[in-house]
Tab-separated table of C-alpha atoms in Angstrom:
chain	number	residue	atom	x	y	z
L	1	MET	CA	-151.769	-26.369	72.798
L	2	SER	CA	-154.209	-27.960	70.393
L	3	ALA	CA	-152.766	-28.916	67.067
L	4	VAL	CA	-155.987	-29.717	65.258
L	5	ILE	CA	-159.341	-28.134	65.833
L	6	ASP	CA	-161.831	-28.825	63.092
L	7	PRO	CA	-165.576	-28.988	63.527
L	8	GLN	CA	-166.010	-31.411	60.655
L	9	PRO	CA	-165.733	-35.129	61.293
L	10	SER	CA	-162.576	-36.737	60.054
L	11	ALA	CA	-162.812	-38.471	56.735
L	12	ARG	CA	-160.313	-40.131	54.458
L	13	THR	CA	-159.588	-38.387	51.214
L	14	GLU	CA	-160.036	-41.511	49.147
L	15	PRO	CA	-161.251	-45.015	49.953
L	16	PRO	CA	-158.413	-47.479	50.391
L	17	ALA	CA	-157.258	-49.064	47.177
L	18	SER	CA	-157.433	-52.776	46.647
L	19	ARG	CA	-154.360	-54.724	47.667
L	20	ASP	CA	-152.124	-55.957	44.863
L	21	GLY	CA	-149.468	-57.664	46.914
L	22	GLY	CA	-147.299	-54.558	47.134
L	23	ARG	CA	-145.311	-55.367	43.989
L	24	ARG	CA	-146.835	-52.540	41.952
L	25	ARG	CA	-146.099	-50.007	44.692
L	26	VAL	CA	-142.513	-51.209	45.105
L	27	ILE	CA	-141.855	-50.927	41.370
L	28	ALA	CA	-143.473	-47.494	41.107
L	29	MET	CA	-141.605	-46.103	44.120
L	30	SER	CA	-138.321	-47.537	42.814
L	31	VAL	CA	-138.823	-45.754	39.495
L	32	TRP	CA	-139.686	-42.539	41.343
L	33	SER	CA	-136.591	-42.811	43.545
L	34	VAL	CA	-134.254	-43.323	40.592
L	35	ALA	CA	-135.826	-40.376	38.749
L	36	PHE	CA	-135.585	-38.196	41.859
L	37	VAL	CA	-131.882	-38.933	42.347
L	38	ALA	CA	-131.216	-38.246	38.666
L	39	GLY	CA	-133.064	-34.926	38.863
L	40	TRP	CA	-131.312	-34.071	42.114
L	41	LEU	CA	-127.836	-34.619	40.658
L	42	GLY	CA	-128.622	-33.047	37.289
L	43	ILE	CA	-130.884	-30.118	38.181
L	44	GLY	CA	-130.586	-29.742	41.937
L	45	LEU	CA	-132.554	-30.495	45.054
L	46	PRO	CA	-136.225	-29.408	44.852
L	47	THR	CA	-136.159	-26.173	46.821
L	48	ASP	CA	-138.433	-24.294	44.404
L	49	PRO	CA	-142.130	-24.775	45.390
L	50	VAL	CA	-143.250	-25.698	41.859
L	51	TYR	CA	-140.402	-28.165	41.406
L	52	ALA	CA	-140.992	-29.618	44.870
L	53	PHE	CA	-144.724	-29.996	44.136
L	54	PHE	CA	-143.908	-31.921	40.971
L	55	TRP	CA	-141.856	-34.488	42.892
L	56	ILE	CA	-144.344	-34.763	45.754
L	57	TRP	CA	-147.238	-35.258	43.349
L	58	ALA	CA	-145.250	-37.859	41.431
L	59	GLY	CA	-144.474	-39.590	44.734
L	60	THR	CA	-148.155	-39.778	45.706
L	61	ILE	CA	-148.978	-41.205	42.275
L	62	ALA	CA	-146.273	-43.847	42.682
L	63	TRP	CA	-147.387	-44.701	46.214
L	64	ASN	CA	-151.053	-45.006	45.211
L	65	SER	CA	-150.521	-46.170	41.645
L	66	ALA	CA	-153.468	-48.574	41.906
L	67	ARG	CA	-155.942	-45.748	42.438
L	68	PRO	CA	-157.858	-44.199	39.542
L	69	TRP	CA	-156.555	-41.055	37.867
L	70	ARG	CA	-159.393	-38.945	39.249
L	71	SER	CA	-157.806	-39.352	42.690
L	72	HIS	CA	-154.452	-38.031	41.437
L	73	LEU	CA	-156.130	-35.150	39.599
L	74	ARG	CA	-157.992	-34.272	42.799
L	75	PHE	CA	-154.608	-33.917	44.514
L	76	ALA	CA	-153.490	-31.428	41.866
L	77	ARG	CA	-156.770	-29.530	42.145
L	78	ASP	CA	-156.368	-29.100	45.915
L	79	TRP	CA	-152.660	-28.267	45.776
L	80	VAL	CA	-152.420	-25.823	42.883
L	81	PRO	CA	-153.736	-22.923	45.039
L	82	VAL	CA	-151.212	-23.853	47.744
L	83	VAL	CA	-148.321	-23.850	45.274
L	84	LEU	CA	-149.425	-20.535	43.773
L	85	LEU	CA	-149.544	-19.012	47.259
L	86	LEU	CA	-146.020	-20.262	47.990
L	87	VAL	CA	-144.761	-18.821	44.710
L	88	ALA	CA	-146.426	-15.484	45.475
L	89	TYR	CA	-144.923	-15.601	48.976
L	90	ASN	CA	-141.408	-16.167	47.628
L	91	LEU	CA	-141.786	-13.364	45.111
L	92	SER	CA	-143.380	-10.914	47.521
L	93	ARG	CA	-140.520	-11.239	50.002
L	94	GLY	CA	-138.343	-9.409	47.509
L	95	PHE	CA	-140.618	-6.369	47.638
L	96	ALA	CA	-139.643	-5.876	51.283
L	97	TYR	CA	-136.128	-4.945	50.166
L	98	HIS	CA	-134.923	-2.277	47.774
L	99	ASP	CA	-131.792	-0.197	47.409
L	100	GLY	CA	-132.935	2.376	49.945
L	101	THR	CA	-133.798	-0.150	52.644
L	102	ILE	CA	-131.731	0.163	55.821
L	103	PRO	CA	-132.111	-3.193	57.590
L	104	HIS	CA	-132.038	-3.690	61.322
L	105	ALA	CA	-128.840	-5.331	62.488
L	106	TYR	CA	-127.350	-3.662	65.579
L	107	GLU	CA	-130.196	-4.657	67.918
L	108	LEU	CA	-130.056	-8.270	66.764
L	109	ILE	CA	-126.321	-8.425	67.385
L	110	LEU	CA	-126.822	-6.808	70.769
L	111	ALA	CA	-129.570	-9.248	71.722
L	112	ASP	CA	-127.433	-12.293	70.930
L	113	ARG	CA	-124.466	-10.843	72.798
L	114	LEU	CA	-126.590	-10.092	75.853
L	115	MET	CA	-128.025	-13.610	75.880
L	116	PHE	CA	-124.861	-15.585	75.125
L	117	GLY	CA	-121.891	-13.259	75.446
L	118	TRP	CA	-121.106	-14.627	78.909
L	119	ALA	CA	-120.411	-18.041	77.323
L	120	THR	CA	-118.884	-16.936	74.004
L	121	GLY	CA	-116.460	-14.267	75.157
L	122	GLY	CA	-118.700	-11.458	73.982
L	123	GLU	CA	-119.219	-12.862	70.484
L	124	VAL	CA	-122.537	-13.625	68.862
L	125	PRO	CA	-123.130	-17.405	68.658
L	126	THR	CA	-122.641	-17.472	64.863
L	127	VAL	CA	-119.131	-16.038	65.067
L	128	TRP	CA	-118.236	-18.259	68.039
L	129	LEU	CA	-119.473	-21.432	66.314
L	130	GLN	CA	-117.628	-20.713	63.083
L	131	GLN	CA	-114.442	-19.938	65.000
L	132	HIS	CA	-114.610	-23.388	66.614
L	133	LEU	CA	-116.136	-25.542	63.844
L	134	TYR	CA	-115.619	-23.932	60.445
L	135	ARG	CA	-112.599	-25.226	58.528
L	136	PRO	CA	-111.598	-25.082	54.854
L	137	GLU	CA	-112.195	-28.828	54.562
L	138	VAL	CA	-115.730	-30.216	54.842
L	139	HIS	CA	-116.515	-32.229	57.972
L	140	TRP	CA	-119.429	-34.533	58.832
L	141	TRP	CA	-121.305	-31.780	60.636
L	142	ASP	CA	-121.172	-29.634	57.484
L	143	VAL	CA	-122.879	-32.469	55.611
L	144	LEU	CA	-125.528	-32.738	58.324
L	145	VAL	CA	-126.058	-28.973	58.265
L	146	SER	CA	-126.667	-28.985	54.508
L	147	TRP	CA	-129.270	-31.737	54.756
L	148	VAL	CA	-131.063	-30.151	57.687
L	149	TYR	CA	-131.113	-26.835	55.849
L	150	PHE	CA	-132.552	-28.473	52.735
L	151	SER	CA	-135.289	-30.180	54.765
L	152	HIS	CA	-136.889	-26.777	55.361
L	153	PHE	CA	-138.024	-26.690	51.738
L	154	VAL	CA	-139.721	-30.091	51.700
L	155	ALA	CA	-140.616	-31.151	55.271
L	156	ALA	CA	-143.838	-29.148	55.563
L	157	LEU	CA	-144.916	-30.002	52.006
L	158	ALA	CA	-144.211	-33.711	52.504
L	159	ALA	CA	-146.091	-33.752	55.818
L	160	ALA	CA	-149.043	-32.008	54.180
L	161	ALA	CA	-149.023	-34.532	51.336
L	162	VAL	CA	-149.225	-37.423	53.802
L	163	LEU	CA	-152.094	-35.697	55.599
L	164	TRP	CA	-153.935	-35.171	52.312
L	165	MET	CA	-153.716	-38.873	51.485
L	166	ARG	CA	-154.796	-40.012	54.943
L	167	GLU	CA	-157.241	-37.406	56.300
L	168	ARG	CA	-158.219	-34.336	54.335
L	169	SER	CA	-159.782	-32.515	57.307
L	170	ARG	CA	-156.440	-32.557	59.111
L	171	TRP	CA	-154.740	-31.441	55.896
L	172	ALA	CA	-157.066	-28.422	55.822
L	173	ALA	CA	-156.281	-27.636	59.477
L	174	PHE	CA	-152.556	-27.931	58.725
L	175	MET	CA	-152.833	-25.591	55.747
L	176	ARG	CA	-154.781	-22.963	57.666
L	177	ARG	CA	-152.067	-22.757	60.290
L	178	TRP	CA	-149.238	-22.858	57.773
L	179	ALA	CA	-150.776	-20.066	55.702
L	180	PHE	CA	-151.225	-17.904	58.813
L	181	LEU	CA	-147.602	-18.513	59.832
L	182	CYS	CA	-146.303	-17.554	56.372
L	183	ALA	CA	-148.483	-14.442	56.258
L	184	SER	CA	-147.336	-13.345	59.726
L	185	GLY	CA	-143.707	-13.700	58.748
L	186	LEU	CA	-144.219	-11.834	55.486
L	187	VAL	CA	-145.895	-8.897	57.230
L	188	THR	CA	-142.988	-8.717	59.667
L	189	TYR	CA	-140.462	-8.630	56.821
L	190	PHE	CA	-142.156	-5.488	55.518
L	191	LEU	CA	-142.538	-3.838	58.920
L	192	TYR	CA	-139.164	-4.851	60.334
L	193	PRO	CA	-136.566	-5.658	57.651
L	194	ALA	CA	-133.654	-7.337	59.417
L	195	ALA	CA	-130.316	-8.562	58.098
L	196	PRO	CA	-128.756	-11.985	58.859
L	197	PRO	CA	-125.238	-12.451	60.270
L	198	TRP	CA	-123.600	-13.005	56.869
L	199	TRP	CA	-124.963	-9.637	55.683
L	200	ALA	CA	-123.758	-7.911	58.832
L	201	ALA	CA	-120.274	-9.353	58.300
L	202	GLN	CA	-120.189	-8.186	54.679
L	203	ASN	CA	-121.041	-4.662	55.846
L	204	GLY	CA	-118.489	-4.518	58.644
L	205	LEU	CA	-120.860	-4.991	61.592
L	206	LEU	CA	-119.452	-8.384	62.586
L	207	GLU	CA	-116.258	-10.311	62.192
L	208	GLU	CA	-115.975	-12.475	59.104
L	209	VAL	CA	-118.950	-14.838	58.754
L	210	ALA	CA	-119.150	-17.408	55.952
L	211	ARG	CA	-122.492	-18.444	54.473
L	212	ILE	CA	-121.981	-22.212	54.495
L	213	SER	CA	-125.439	-23.779	54.483
L	214	THR	CA	-124.859	-25.741	51.239
L	215	ARG	CA	-121.174	-26.672	51.379
L	216	GLY	CA	-121.778	-30.141	52.851
L	217	TRP	CA	-122.814	-31.716	49.550
L	218	LYS	CA	-119.400	-31.079	48.052
L	219	ALA	CA	-117.972	-33.771	50.332
L	220	PHE	CA	-119.702	-36.398	48.157
L	221	GLY	CA	-118.931	-34.717	44.862
L	222	MET	CA	-122.552	-33.574	44.512
L	223	HIS	CA	-121.662	-30.100	43.306
L	224	GLY	CA	-124.961	-29.696	41.456
L	225	ALA	CA	-127.157	-30.739	44.371
L	226	GLY	CA	-127.577	-27.195	45.589
L	227	ASN	CA	-127.927	-25.465	42.230
L	228	LEU	CA	-131.517	-24.367	42.781
L	229	LEU	CA	-130.878	-23.559	46.426
L	230	ASN	CA	-127.844	-21.414	45.654
L	231	ALA	CA	-129.740	-19.605	42.912
L	232	GLY	CA	-132.617	-19.040	45.299
L	233	GLN	CA	-130.277	-17.626	47.920
L	234	LEU	CA	-128.857	-15.137	45.446
L	235	ALA	CA	-132.356	-13.971	44.488
L	236	SER	CA	-133.850	-14.097	47.984
L	237	ASN	CA	-134.669	-11.185	50.236
L	238	PRO	CA	-131.506	-10.356	52.249
L	239	VAL	CA	-133.530	-8.584	54.964
L	240	ALA	CA	-135.905	-11.443	55.824
L	241	ALA	CA	-134.107	-12.652	58.922
L	242	MET	CA	-136.722	-11.736	61.540
L	243	PRO	CA	-138.448	-14.018	62.328
L	244	SER	CA	-136.689	-17.205	61.245
L	245	LEU	CA	-139.361	-19.109	59.349
L	246	HIS	CA	-136.884	-21.950	58.843
L	247	THR	CA	-137.038	-22.852	62.519
L	248	ALA	CA	-140.686	-21.792	62.711
L	249	PHE	CA	-141.623	-24.324	60.012
L	250	ALA	CA	-139.607	-27.053	61.736
L	251	LEU	CA	-141.265	-26.474	65.106
L	252	PHE	CA	-144.691	-26.077	63.498
L	253	VAL	CA	-144.551	-29.463	61.770
L	254	VAL	CA	-143.354	-31.175	64.954
L	255	LEU	CA	-146.008	-29.599	67.195
L	256	PHE	CA	-148.804	-30.380	64.755
L	257	PHE	CA	-148.081	-34.102	64.976
L	258	LEU	CA	-146.780	-34.242	68.551
L	259	ARG	CA	-150.041	-35.211	70.246
L	260	SER	CA	-150.628	-38.069	67.799
L	261	VAL	CA	-147.202	-39.615	68.503
L	262	ARG	CA	-146.243	-41.683	71.520
L	263	ARG	CA	-144.331	-39.731	74.104
L	264	ARG	CA	-141.240	-41.889	73.833
L	265	TRP	CA	-140.734	-40.433	70.335
L	266	TRP	CA	-141.106	-36.821	71.452
L	267	PRO	CA	-137.362	-36.237	72.106
L	268	LEU	CA	-136.559	-37.434	68.573
L	269	LEU	CA	-139.173	-35.146	67.022
L	270	LEU	CA	-138.177	-32.140	69.111
L	271	ALA	CA	-134.546	-32.675	68.108
L	272	TYR	CA	-135.473	-31.546	64.590
L	273	PRO	CA	-136.180	-27.861	65.375
L	274	LEU	CA	-133.100	-27.840	67.617
L	275	ALA	CA	-130.999	-29.215	64.756
L	276	MET	CA	-132.460	-26.556	62.464
L	277	THR	CA	-131.543	-23.901	65.040
L	278	PHE	CA	-127.925	-25.060	65.149
L	279	THR	CA	-127.847	-25.232	61.350
L	280	LEU	CA	-129.067	-21.680	60.836
L	281	VAL	CA	-126.913	-20.095	63.525
L	282	TYR	CA	-123.740	-21.958	62.553
L	283	SER	CA	-124.178	-21.354	58.812
L	284	GLY	CA	-124.631	-17.601	59.251
L	285	GLU	CA	-128.265	-17.510	58.156
L	286	HIS	CA	-129.894	-16.338	61.420
L	287	TYR	CA	-129.272	-15.035	64.911
L	288	VAL	CA	-130.632	-16.910	67.912
L	289	ILE	CA	-133.066	-14.054	68.556
L	290	ASP	CA	-134.536	-14.686	65.082
L	291	VAL	CA	-135.131	-18.295	66.083
L	292	LEU	CA	-136.795	-17.429	69.382
L	293	VAL	CA	-139.142	-14.958	67.700
L	294	GLY	CA	-139.954	-17.583	65.055
L	295	TRP	CA	-140.928	-20.033	67.793
L	296	ALA	CA	-143.135	-17.352	69.364
L	297	TYR	CA	-144.869	-16.953	65.992
L	298	VAL	CA	-145.626	-20.683	65.980
L	299	GLY	CA	-147.319	-20.422	69.376
L	300	LEU	CA	-149.274	-17.390	68.182
L	301	THR	CA	-150.332	-19.309	65.072
L	302	PHE	CA	-151.801	-22.233	66.995
L	303	LEU	CA	-153.526	-19.881	69.421
L	304	VAL	CA	-155.084	-17.529	66.858
L	305	VAL	CA	-156.135	-20.159	64.316
L	306	GLY	CA	-157.474	-22.423	67.051
L	307	LEU	CA	-159.600	-19.603	68.490
L	308	ALA	CA	-160.827	-18.697	64.996
L	309	GLU	CA	-161.845	-22.294	64.314
L	310	ARG	CA	-163.756	-22.563	67.573
L	311	TRP	CA	-165.518	-19.247	66.853
L	312	TRP	CA	-166.460	-20.448	63.373
L	313	ALA	CA	-167.766	-23.745	64.750
L	314	ARG	CA	-169.976	-21.937	67.272
L	315	ARG	CA	-171.216	-19.575	64.573
L	316	ARG	CA	-172.173	-22.442	62.306
L	317	ALA	CA	-173.879	-24.213	65.173
L	318	ARG	CA	-176.018	-21.110	65.860
L	319	ARG	CA	-176.942	-20.732	62.202
L	320	THR	CA	-177.930	-24.369	61.784
L	321	PRO	CA	-181.695	-24.645	62.404
L	322	THR	CA	-182.730	-27.251	64.903
L	323	GLU	CA	-185.853	-29.236	64.244
L	324	PRO	CA	-188.540	-28.853	66.929
L	325	PRO	CA	-189.416	-32.013	68.800
L	326	ALA	CA	-192.200	-34.000	67.217
L	327	VAL	CA	-195.623	-33.391	68.800
L	328	GLN	CA	-197.371	-36.582	69.669
L	329	ALA	CA	-200.975	-36.772	68.537
L	330	ALA	CA	-203.584	-37.110	71.237
L	331	PRO	CA	-204.993	-40.618	71.484
L	332	ALA	CA	-208.256	-40.988	69.643
L	333	GLU	CA	-211.340	-41.439	71.747
L	334	PRO	CA	-212.882	-44.888	71.552
L	335	PRO	CA	-216.029	-45.037	69.479
L	336	ALA	CA	-219.217	-44.612	71.374
L	337	VAL	CA	-221.020	-47.853	72.160
L	338	PRO	CA	-224.768	-47.610	71.452
L	339	ALA	CA	-226.872	-48.067	74.502
L	340	THR	CA	-228.867	-51.297	74.698
L	341	ARG	CA	-232.439	-51.339	75.725
C-alpha cells in the first residue's frame, strides 16, 4: 500500500534557517509550553479545530522563530482552508441527525455479539470491558484512555504540521487522503446513521454503559482539562458511530509514515490504533464493528487517492508537449578549388 504518490519532486517548504546555537528555539518552545499548559488547565485541551490550529501555528513559530514572518504567514495561508473544512465537517455532522432520525443499533450489537460473544458470555465487548474494568474510582488505565482519546483531535494535525515544515509535497499528499477519509465518513453518517453503545444503553438496548472517555483527568485534579471536549461531546452528532473515524485517523497517520520508519519501530507505531480501539470500545464510544469498518475506509482511501494521483500524473504527462529532437544540419560542401592550367 503506497502512502505517498505525488508526481512532483519533493521540495522543502522553506530553506533551513541559520543556526543560532539552539538557545532561541529552547526559549521560544519553553514559553509556548508554559502557555499551552496554562491554556489547557484554564480553558481546556485543544479539541476544537480552530483552537488546535492556534496552538499548532504558535508551536511552529516557536520552533522556527529564527525564520522571517513571511514563512509563518505562509503557514497560515495554507492551513486556513484546512481549518475551515474541519469546522464545516464538524458542523455538517449535526445535519445527519434530527428528532425524527431512527439510528441503526440492533445490527451493530448483533455483529459484536456474533464476533465476540463466545469470549464475553454473549455480551458486546463494551459491556464486558466495563464490567471488568470500570470502577467508581479512577485507575491508571482510565488516565491512559483519556489521553489516547484526546490524541485523536491533535495527532493528524500535528503530523500534518511537521510535514508542512519539512516537505510540502508530502503534506499535500497527506491532506488529499485525509480530506477523502473525512468526506467518506461524513457521507456514511448521512446514509447510515448509527448509534454508539452509550446511546443504546440510554435507550434500553444494552445494559448500563457509562461514557467515560474523559474521566481520567480527574485523577490529577485537572477538572477543566476536558471542558472543550465535554462541550463538544454534548453538541456532537449522536448517530455518527459508523464508521469510527477516531480509529480511522489513528491508523491513517500510522500507515502514512510506516514506510519511512525502520521496521523495528513498526510494533510501537501500530500499537497506537490498537490503543485507540481499546479506548473507544471500553469508554462506550464505539462498537468493534465500527472500528473494523473505519479501518476498511483507510484502505479504501489509500487505494482510491493513489489511483487518482497516478491517473492525474499520466494525464499531465500526455498534455505536456515534448520537444522534437534537434535536426542536425547537413555538413557544408567544401568550396570548389579552381582548376589550374
